[in-house]
mmCIF file of C-alpha atoms and ligand atoms in Angstrom:
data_model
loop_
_atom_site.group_PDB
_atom_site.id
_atom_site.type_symbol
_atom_site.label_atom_id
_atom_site.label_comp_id
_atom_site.label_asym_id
_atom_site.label_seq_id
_atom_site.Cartn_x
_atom_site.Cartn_y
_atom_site.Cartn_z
ATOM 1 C CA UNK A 1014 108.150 123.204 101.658
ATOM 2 C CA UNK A 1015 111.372 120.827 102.104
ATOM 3 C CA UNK A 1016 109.779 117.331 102.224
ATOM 4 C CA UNK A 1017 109.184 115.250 104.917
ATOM 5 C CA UNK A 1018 112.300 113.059 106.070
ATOM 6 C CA UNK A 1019 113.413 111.252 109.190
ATOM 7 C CA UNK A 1020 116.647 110.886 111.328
ATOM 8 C CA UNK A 1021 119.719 109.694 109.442
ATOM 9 C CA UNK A 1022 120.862 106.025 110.202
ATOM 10 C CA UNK A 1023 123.496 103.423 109.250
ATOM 11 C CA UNK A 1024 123.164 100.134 108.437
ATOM 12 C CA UNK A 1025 126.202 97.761 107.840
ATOM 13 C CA UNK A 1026 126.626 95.247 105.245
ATOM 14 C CA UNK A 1027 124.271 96.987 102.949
ATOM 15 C CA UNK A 1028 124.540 94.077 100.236
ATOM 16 C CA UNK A 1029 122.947 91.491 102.309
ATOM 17 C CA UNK A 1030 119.715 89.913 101.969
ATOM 18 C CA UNK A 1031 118.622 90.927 105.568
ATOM 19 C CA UNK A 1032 120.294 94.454 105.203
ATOM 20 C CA UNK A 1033 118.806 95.050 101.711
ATOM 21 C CA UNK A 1034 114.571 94.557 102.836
ATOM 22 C CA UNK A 1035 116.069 96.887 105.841
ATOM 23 C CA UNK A 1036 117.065 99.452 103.748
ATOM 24 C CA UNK A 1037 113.927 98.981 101.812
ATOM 25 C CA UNK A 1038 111.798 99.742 104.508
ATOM 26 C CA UNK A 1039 113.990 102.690 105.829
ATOM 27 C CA UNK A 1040 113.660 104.338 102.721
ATOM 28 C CA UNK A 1041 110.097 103.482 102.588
ATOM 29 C CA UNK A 1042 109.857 105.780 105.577
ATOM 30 C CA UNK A 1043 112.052 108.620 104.238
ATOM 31 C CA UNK A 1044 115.357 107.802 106.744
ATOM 32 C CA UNK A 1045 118.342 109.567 105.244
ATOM 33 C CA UNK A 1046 120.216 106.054 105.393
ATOM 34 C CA UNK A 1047 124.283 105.629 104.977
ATOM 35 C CA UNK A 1048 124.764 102.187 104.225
ATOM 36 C CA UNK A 1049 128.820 100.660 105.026
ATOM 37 C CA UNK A 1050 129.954 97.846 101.953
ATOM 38 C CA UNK A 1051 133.268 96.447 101.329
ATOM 39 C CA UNK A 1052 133.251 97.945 97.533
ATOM 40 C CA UNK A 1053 131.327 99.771 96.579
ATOM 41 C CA UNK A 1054 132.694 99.772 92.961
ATOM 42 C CA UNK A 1055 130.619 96.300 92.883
ATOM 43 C CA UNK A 1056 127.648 97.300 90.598
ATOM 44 C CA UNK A 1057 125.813 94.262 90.605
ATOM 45 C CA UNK A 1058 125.634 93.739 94.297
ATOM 46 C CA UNK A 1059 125.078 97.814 94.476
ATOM 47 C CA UNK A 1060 122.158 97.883 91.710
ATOM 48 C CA UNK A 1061 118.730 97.112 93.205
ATOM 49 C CA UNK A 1062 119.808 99.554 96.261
ATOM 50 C CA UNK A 1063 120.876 102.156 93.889
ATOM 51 C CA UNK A 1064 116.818 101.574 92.083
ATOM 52 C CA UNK A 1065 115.510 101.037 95.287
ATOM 53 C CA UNK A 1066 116.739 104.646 96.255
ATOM 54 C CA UNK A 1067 115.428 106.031 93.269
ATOM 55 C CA UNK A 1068 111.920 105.517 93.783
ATOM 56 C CA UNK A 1069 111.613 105.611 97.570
ATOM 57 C CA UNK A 1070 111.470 108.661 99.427
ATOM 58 C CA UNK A 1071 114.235 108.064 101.428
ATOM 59 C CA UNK A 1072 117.768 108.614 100.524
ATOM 60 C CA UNK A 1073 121.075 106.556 100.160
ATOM 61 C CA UNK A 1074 124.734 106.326 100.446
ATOM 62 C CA UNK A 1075 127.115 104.737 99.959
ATOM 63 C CA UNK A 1076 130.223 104.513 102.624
ATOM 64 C CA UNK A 1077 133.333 101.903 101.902
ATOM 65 C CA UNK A 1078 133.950 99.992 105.504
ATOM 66 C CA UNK A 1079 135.193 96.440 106.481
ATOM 67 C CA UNK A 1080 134.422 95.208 109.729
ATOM 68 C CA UNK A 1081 137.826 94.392 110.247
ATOM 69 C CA UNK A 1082 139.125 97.578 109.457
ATOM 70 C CA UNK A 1083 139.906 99.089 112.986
ATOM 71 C CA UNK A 1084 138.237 102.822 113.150
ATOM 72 C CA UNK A 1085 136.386 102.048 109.459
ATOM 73 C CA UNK A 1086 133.184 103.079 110.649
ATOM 74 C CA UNK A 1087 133.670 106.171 112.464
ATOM 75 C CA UNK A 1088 133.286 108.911 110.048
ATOM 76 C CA UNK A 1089 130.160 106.945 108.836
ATOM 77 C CA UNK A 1090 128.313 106.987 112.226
ATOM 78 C CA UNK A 1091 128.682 110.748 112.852
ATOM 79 C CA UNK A 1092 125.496 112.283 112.438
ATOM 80 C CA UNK A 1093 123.485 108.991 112.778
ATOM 81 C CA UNK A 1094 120.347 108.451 115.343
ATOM 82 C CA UNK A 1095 120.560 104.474 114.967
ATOM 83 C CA UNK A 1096 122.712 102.344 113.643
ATOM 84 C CA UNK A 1097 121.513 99.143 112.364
ATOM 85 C CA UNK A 1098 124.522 96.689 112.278
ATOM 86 C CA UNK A 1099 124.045 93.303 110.287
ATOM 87 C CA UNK A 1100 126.526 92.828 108.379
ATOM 88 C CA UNK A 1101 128.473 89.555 110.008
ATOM 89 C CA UNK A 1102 129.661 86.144 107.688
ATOM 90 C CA UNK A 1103 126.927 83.579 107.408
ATOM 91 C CA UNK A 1104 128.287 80.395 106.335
ATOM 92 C CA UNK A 1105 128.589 77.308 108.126
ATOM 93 C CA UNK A 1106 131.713 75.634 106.421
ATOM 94 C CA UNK A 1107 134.974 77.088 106.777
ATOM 95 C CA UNK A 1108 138.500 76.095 106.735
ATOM 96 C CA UNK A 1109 139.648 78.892 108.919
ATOM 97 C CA UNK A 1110 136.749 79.468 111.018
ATOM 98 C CA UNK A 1111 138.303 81.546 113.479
ATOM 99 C CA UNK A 1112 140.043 84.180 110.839
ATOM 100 C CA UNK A 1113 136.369 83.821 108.403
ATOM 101 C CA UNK A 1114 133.921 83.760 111.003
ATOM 102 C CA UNK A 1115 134.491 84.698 114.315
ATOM 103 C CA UNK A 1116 136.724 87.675 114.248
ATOM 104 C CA UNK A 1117 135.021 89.648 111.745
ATOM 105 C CA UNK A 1118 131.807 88.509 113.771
ATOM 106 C CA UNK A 1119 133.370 89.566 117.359
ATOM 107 C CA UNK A 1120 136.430 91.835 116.446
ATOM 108 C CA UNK A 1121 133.086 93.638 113.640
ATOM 109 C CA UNK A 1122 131.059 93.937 116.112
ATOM 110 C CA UNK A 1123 133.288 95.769 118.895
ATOM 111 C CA UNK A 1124 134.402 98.123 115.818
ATOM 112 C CA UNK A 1125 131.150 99.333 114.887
ATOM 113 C CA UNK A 1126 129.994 99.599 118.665
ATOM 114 C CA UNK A 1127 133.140 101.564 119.459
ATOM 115 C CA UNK A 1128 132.656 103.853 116.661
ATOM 116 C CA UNK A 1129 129.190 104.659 117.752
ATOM 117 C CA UNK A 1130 129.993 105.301 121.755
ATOM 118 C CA UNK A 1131 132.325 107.889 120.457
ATOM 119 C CA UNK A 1132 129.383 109.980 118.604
ATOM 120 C CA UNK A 1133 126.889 112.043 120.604
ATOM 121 C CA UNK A 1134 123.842 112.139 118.021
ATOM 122 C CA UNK A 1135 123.684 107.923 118.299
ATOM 123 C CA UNK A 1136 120.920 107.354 120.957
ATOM 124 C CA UNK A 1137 120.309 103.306 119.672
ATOM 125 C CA UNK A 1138 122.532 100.354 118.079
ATOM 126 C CA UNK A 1139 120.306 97.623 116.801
ATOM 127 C CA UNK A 1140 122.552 94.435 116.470
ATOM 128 C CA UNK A 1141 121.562 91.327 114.002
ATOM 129 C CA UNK A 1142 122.163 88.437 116.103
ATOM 130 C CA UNK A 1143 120.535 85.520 115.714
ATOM 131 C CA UNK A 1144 118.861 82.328 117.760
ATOM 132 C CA UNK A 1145 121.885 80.599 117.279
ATOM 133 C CA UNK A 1146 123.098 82.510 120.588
ATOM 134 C CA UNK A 1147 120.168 81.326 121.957
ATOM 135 C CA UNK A 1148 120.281 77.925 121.282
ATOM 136 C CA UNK A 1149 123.564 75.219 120.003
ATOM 137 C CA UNK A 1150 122.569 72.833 117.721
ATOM 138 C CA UNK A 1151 123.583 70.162 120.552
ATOM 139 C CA UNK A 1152 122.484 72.625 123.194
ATOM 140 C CA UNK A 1153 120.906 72.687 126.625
ATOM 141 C CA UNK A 1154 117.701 72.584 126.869
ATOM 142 C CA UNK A 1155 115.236 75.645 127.613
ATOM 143 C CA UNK A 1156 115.973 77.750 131.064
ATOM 144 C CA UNK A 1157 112.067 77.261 131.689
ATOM 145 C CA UNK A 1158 111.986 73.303 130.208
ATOM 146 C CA UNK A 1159 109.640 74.293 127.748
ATOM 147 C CA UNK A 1160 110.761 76.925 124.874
ATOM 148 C CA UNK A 1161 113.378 79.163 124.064
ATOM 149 C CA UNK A 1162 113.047 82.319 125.106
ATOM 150 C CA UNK A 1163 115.498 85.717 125.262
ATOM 151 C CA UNK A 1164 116.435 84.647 128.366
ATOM 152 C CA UNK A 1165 118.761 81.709 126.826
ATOM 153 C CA UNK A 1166 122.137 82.062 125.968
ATOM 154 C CA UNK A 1167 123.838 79.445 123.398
ATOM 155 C CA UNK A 1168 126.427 77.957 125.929
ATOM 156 C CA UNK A 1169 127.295 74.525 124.148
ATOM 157 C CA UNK A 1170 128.714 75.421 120.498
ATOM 158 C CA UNK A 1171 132.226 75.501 119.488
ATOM 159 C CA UNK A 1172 134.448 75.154 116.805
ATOM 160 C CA UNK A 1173 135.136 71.796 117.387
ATOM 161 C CA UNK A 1174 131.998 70.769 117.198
ATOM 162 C CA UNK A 1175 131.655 72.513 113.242
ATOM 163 C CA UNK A 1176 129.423 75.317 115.384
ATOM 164 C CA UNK A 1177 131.896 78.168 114.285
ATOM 165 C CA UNK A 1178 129.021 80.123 113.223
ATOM 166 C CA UNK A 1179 127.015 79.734 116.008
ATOM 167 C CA UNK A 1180 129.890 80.728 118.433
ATOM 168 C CA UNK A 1181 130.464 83.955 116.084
ATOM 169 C CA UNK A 1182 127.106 84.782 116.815
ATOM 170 C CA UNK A 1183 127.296 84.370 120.539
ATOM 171 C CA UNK A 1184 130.570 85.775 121.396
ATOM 172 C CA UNK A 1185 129.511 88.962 119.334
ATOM 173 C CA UNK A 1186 126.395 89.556 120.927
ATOM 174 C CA UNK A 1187 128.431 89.327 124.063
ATOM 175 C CA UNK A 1188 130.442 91.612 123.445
ATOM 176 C CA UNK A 1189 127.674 94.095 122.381
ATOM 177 C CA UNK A 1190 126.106 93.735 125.294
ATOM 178 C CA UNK A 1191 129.527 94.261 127.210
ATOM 179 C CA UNK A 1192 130.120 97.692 125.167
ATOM 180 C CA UNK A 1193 126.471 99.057 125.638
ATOM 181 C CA UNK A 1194 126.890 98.284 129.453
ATOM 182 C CA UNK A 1195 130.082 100.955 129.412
ATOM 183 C CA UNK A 1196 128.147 103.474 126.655
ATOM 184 C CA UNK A 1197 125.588 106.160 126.880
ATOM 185 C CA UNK A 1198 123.801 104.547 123.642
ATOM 186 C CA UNK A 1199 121.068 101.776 123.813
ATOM 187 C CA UNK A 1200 121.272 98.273 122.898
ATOM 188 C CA UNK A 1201 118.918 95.874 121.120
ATOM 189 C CA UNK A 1202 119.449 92.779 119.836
ATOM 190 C CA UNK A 1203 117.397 91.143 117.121
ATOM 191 C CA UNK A 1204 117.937 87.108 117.142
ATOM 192 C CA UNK A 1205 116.013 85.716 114.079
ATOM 193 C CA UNK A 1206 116.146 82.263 113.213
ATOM 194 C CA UNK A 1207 116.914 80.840 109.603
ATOM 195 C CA UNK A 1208 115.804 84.078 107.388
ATOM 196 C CA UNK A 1209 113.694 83.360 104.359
ATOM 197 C CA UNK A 1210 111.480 85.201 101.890
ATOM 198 C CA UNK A 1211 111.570 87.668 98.654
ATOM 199 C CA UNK A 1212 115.152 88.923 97.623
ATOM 200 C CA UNK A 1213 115.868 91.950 95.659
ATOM 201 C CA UNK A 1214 119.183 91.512 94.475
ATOM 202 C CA UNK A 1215 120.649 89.634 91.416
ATOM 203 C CA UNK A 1216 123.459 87.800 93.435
ATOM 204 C CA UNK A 1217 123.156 83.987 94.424
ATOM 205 C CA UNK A 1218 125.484 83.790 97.195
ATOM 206 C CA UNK A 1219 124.601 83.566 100.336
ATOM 207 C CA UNK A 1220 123.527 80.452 102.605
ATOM 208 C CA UNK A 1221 119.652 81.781 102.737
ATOM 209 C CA UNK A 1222 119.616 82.169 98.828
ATOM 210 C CA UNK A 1223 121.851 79.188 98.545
ATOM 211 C CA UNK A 1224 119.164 77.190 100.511
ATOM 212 C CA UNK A 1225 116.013 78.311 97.971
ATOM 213 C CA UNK A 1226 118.208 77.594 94.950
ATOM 214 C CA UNK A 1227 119.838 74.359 95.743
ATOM 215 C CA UNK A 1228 115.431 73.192 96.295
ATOM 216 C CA UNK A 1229 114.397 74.934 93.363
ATOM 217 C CA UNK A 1230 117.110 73.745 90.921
ATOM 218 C CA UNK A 1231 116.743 70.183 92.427
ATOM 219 C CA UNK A 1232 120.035 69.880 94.308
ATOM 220 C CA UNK A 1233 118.265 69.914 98.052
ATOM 221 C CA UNK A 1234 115.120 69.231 99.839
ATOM 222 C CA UNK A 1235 113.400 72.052 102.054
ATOM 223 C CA UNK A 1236 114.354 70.616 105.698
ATOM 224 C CA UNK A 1237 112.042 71.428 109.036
ATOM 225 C CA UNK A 1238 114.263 74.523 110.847
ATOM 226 C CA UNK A 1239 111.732 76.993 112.318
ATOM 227 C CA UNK A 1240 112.044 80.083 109.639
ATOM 228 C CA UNK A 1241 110.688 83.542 109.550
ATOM 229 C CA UNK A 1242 110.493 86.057 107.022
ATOM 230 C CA UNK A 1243 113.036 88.862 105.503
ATOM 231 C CA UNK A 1244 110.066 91.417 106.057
ATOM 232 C CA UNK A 1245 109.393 90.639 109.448
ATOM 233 C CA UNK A 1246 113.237 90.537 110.413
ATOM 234 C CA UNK A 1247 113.746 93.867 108.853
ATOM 235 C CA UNK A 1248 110.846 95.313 110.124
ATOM 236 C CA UNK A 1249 111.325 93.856 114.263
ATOM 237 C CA UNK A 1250 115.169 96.108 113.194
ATOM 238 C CA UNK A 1251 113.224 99.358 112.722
ATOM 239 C CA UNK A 1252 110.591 99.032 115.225
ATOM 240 C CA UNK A 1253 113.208 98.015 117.733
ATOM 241 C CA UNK A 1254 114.944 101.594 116.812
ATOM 242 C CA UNK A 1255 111.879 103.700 116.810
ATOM 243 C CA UNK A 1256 109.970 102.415 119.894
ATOM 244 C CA UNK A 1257 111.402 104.382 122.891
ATOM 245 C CA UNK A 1258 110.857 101.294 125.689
ATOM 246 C CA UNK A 1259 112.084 98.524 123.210
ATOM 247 C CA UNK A 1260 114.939 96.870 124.673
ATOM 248 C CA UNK A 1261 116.433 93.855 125.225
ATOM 249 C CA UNK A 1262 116.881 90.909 123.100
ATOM 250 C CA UNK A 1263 114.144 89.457 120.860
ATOM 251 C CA UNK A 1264 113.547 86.497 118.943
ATOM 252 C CA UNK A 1265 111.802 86.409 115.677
ATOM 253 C CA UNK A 1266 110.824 82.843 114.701
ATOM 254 C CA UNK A 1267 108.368 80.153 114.132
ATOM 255 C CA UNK A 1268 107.798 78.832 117.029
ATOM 256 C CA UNK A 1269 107.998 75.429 115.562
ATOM 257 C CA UNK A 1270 109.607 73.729 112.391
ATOM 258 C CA UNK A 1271 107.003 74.714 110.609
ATOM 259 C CA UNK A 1272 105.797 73.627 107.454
ATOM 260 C CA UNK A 1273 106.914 70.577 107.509
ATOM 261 C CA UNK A 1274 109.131 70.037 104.023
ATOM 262 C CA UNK A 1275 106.451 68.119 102.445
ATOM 263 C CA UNK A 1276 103.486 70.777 102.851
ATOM 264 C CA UNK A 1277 105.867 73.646 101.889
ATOM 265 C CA UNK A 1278 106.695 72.055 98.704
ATOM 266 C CA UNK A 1279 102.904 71.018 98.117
ATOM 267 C CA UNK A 1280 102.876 74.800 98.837
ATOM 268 C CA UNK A 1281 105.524 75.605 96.173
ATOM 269 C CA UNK A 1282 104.409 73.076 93.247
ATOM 270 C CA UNK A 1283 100.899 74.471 93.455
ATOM 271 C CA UNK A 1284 102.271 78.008 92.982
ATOM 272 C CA UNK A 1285 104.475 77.413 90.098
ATOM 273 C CA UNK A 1286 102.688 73.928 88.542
ATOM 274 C CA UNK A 1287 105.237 74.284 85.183
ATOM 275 C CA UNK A 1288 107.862 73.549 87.327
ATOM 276 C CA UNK A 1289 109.289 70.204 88.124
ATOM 277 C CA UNK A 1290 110.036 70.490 92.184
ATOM 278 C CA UNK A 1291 110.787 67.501 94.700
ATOM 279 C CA UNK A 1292 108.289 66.326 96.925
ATOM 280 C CA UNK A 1293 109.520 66.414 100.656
ATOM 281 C CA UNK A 1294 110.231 64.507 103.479
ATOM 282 C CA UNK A 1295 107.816 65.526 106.270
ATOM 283 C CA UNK A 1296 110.130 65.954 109.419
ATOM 284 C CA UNK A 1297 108.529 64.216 112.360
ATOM 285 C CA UNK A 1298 109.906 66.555 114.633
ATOM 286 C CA UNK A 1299 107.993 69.804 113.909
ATOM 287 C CA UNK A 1300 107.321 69.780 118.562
ATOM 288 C CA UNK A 1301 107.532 73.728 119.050
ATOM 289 C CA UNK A 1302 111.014 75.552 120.203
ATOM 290 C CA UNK A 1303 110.817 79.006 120.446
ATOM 291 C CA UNK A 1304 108.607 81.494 122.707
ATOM 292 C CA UNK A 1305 108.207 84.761 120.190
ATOM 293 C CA UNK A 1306 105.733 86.503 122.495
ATOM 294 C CA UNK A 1307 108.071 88.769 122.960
ATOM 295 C CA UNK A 1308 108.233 90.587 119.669
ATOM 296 C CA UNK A 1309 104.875 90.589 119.408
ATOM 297 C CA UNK A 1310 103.654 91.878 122.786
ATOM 298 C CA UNK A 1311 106.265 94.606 122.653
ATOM 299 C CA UNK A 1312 107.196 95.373 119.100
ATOM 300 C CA UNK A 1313 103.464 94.376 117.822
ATOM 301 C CA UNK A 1314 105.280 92.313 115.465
ATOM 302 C CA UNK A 1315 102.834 89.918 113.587
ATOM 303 C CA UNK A 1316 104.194 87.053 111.261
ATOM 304 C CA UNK A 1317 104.384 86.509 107.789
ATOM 305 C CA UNK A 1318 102.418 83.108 106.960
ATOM 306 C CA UNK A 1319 105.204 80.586 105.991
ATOM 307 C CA UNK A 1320 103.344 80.085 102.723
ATOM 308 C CA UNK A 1321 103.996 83.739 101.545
ATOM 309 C CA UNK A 1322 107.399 83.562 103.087
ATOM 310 C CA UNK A 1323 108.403 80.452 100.656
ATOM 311 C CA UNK A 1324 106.128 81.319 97.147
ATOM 312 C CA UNK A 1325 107.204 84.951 97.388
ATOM 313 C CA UNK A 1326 110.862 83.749 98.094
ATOM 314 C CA UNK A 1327 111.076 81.057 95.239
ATOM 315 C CA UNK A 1328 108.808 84.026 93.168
ATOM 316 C CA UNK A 1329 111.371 86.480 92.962
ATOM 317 C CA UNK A 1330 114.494 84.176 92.917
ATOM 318 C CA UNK A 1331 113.057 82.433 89.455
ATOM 319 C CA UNK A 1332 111.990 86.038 88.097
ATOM 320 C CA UNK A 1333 115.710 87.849 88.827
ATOM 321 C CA UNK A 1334 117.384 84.390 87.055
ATOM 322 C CA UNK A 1335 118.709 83.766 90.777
ATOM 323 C CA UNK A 1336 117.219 79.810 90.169
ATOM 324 C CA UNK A 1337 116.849 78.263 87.030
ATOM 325 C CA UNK A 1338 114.431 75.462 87.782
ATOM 326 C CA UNK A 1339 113.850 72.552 85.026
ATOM 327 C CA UNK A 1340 110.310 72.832 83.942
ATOM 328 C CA UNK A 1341 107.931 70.021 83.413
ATOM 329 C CA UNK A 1342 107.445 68.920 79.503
HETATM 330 N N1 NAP B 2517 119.967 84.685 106.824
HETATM 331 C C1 NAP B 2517 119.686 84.067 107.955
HETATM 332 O O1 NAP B 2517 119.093 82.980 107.985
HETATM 333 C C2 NAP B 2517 120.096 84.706 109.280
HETATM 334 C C3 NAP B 2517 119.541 84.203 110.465
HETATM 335 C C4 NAP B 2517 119.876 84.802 111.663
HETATM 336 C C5 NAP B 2517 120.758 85.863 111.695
HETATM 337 N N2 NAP B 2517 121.299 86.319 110.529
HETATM 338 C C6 NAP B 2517 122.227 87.437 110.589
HETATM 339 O O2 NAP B 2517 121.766 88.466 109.730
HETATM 340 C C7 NAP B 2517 122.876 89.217 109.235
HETATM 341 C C8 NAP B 2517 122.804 89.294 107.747
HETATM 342 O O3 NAP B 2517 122.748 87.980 107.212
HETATM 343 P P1 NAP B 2517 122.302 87.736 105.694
HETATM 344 O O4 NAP B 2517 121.556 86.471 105.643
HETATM 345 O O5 NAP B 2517 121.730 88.962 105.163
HETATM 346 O O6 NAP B 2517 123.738 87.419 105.075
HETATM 347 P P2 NAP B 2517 124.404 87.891 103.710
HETATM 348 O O7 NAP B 2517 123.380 88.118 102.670
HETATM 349 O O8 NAP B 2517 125.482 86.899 103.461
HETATM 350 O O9 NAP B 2517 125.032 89.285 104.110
HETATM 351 C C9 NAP B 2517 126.152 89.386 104.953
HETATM 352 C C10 NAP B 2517 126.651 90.812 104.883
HETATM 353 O O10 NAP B 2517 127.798 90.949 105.745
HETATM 354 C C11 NAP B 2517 128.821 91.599 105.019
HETATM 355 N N3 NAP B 2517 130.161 91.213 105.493
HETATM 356 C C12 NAP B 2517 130.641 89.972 105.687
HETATM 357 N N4 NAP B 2517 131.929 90.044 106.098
HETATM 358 C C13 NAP B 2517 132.258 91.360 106.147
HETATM 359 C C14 NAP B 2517 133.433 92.095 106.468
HETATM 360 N N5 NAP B 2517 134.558 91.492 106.834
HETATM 361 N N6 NAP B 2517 133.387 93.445 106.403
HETATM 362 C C15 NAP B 2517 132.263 94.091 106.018
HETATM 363 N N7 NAP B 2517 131.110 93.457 105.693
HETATM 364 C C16 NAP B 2517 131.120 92.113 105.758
HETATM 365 C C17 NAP B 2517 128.613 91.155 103.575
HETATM 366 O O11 NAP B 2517 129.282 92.055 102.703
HETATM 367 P P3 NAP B 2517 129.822 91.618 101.235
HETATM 368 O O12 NAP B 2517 128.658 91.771 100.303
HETATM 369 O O13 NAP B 2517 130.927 92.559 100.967
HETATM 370 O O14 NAP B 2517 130.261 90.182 101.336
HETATM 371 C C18 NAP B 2517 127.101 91.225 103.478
HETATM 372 O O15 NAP B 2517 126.674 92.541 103.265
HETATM 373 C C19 NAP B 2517 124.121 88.526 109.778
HETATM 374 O O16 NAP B 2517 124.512 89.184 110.947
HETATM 375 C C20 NAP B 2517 123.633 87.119 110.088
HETATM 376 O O17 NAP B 2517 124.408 86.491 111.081
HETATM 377 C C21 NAP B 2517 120.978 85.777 109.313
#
């Protein structure tokens, strides 16, 4: 008997730390998955996919595609149930914010929706957006007065005010949700706030990895933003996909800064006592922001503890020599 395997899908970006716990749990449930990366003659960022592949019962491929690429992503789609687009910049400095952030955000994100409206076998697009089109960093506050909720739209951040980012991530799922209104295929939106937890991959870049290291290695101190796990992110994507009356937008978050910097790195130093790690700087502002309700009423999504989310990050960064951490003599 052939063996048991699901729809085929696509996810962009394949290389990121988001994508890469997507494709994880794809695979996990036997998806034939087609994954889109810029080069894919880049072993090392390729590597724990290619493993990942191997012992899942899934399968994986590989598909060259850059989001700013104008028709890149059509042959890819054909065949697909869902796609799963993620892959978007994520930085917050830029000198060219426009040209390194917003159009491959906005100008991506049209791309990959236009190559799926013109495929009949592509019933659902789920987008990674993010809360930051929810809420600016200098933003309104809530529609309701109290918390965040789907129904907010980031309508304060600009490039002006160093939110290039933030706009990238509003404008594109903007335009999503223009595209889906005009296409037979369904939209959801997944809006996570800052995304933390265990990485597979070797490489360092990237502002969530960037973030663990820069604490670990003694270079930064774990601030207060409201988090939420790489597991729970990836697995609100494929929920979103498979459960017919998802829809909508949905926010996956803390609701509040929680921990507060100097419990997560009593957290940390009691997990891993050889190593020397800076105490932190509880943040007095840890009031709650963000209604998730929504994820977990609908998608039956359940959190991650923040405590697993930050040992099990810091656990795998130090064991795939991501952060190299002085020790204490
Ligand atoms: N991490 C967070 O805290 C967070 C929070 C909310 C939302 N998000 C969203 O989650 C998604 C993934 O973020 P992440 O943290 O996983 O970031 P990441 O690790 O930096 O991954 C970003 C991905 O986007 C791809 N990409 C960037 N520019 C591209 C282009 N021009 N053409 C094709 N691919 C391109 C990258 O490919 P290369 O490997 O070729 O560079 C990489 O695969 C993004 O949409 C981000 O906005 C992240």
């Amino acid at each position: 008997m052939a063996p048991f395997s699901r729809a085929t899908v696509c996810v962009t970006g394949g290389t990121g730390f988001v994508a890469s716990e997507l494709i994880k749990q794809l695979l996990e449930k036997a998806y034939t998955v087609k994954t889109t990366v810029r080069n894919p003659d880049d072993d090392e960022k390729l590597l724990h996919l290619k493993a990942l592949a191997e012992g899942l019962p899934g399968s994986l491929s590989f598909h060259k595609a850059d989001l700013l690429e104008r028709g890149a992503f059509d042959s890819v789609v054909q065949g697909c149930t869902y796609i799963f687009h993620t892959a978007s910049p994520f930085f917050i400095d830029s000198d060219d914010p426009q040209k390194a952030l917003i159009d491959p955000a906005v100008k991506g994100t049209e791309n990959v929706l236009q190559s799926a409206a013109k495929v009949s076998s592509v019933s659902r697009v789920v987008l990674t957006s993010s809360v930051a089109a929810v809420q600016g960093n200098f933003g309104a506050p809530p529609k309701n007065g109290k918390l965040y909720t789907e129904e907010d739209w980031n309508e304060t951040s600009t490039i002006e005010k160093g939110q290039a980012y933030h706009l990238s991530k509003t404008l594109a799922e903007k335009a999503a949700w223009k595209l889906a209104k005009a296409s037979k295929f369904e939209l959801v939106t997944i809006c996570p706030n800052f995304v933390l937890g265990p990485v597979m991959s070797r490489r360092s870049s990237g502002t969530s990895i960037g973030y663990m290291k820069g604490y670990l290695e003694g270079r930064g101190s774990l601030g207060s933003s409201a988090n939420c796990d790489v597991r729970d992110v990836a697995k609100a994507h494929v929920l979103a996909a498979e459960i017919p009356s998802a829809s909508g937008r949905y926010i996956i978050s803390e609701p509040a800064p929680v921990p507060a910097a100097k419990q997560a790195s009593e957290w940390l130093q009691a997990a891993f006592p050889s190593v020397k790690l800076s105490t932190g700087e509880d943040s007095k502002d840890t009031k709650e922001l963000f209604d998730n309700s929504k994820a977990a009423k609908e998608l039956g999504l359940n959190l991650t503890s923040p405590k697993s989310t930050l040992v099990d990050m810091a656990a795998t960064m130090m064991a795939l020599g991501i952060a190299k951490p002085t020790t204490k003599h």
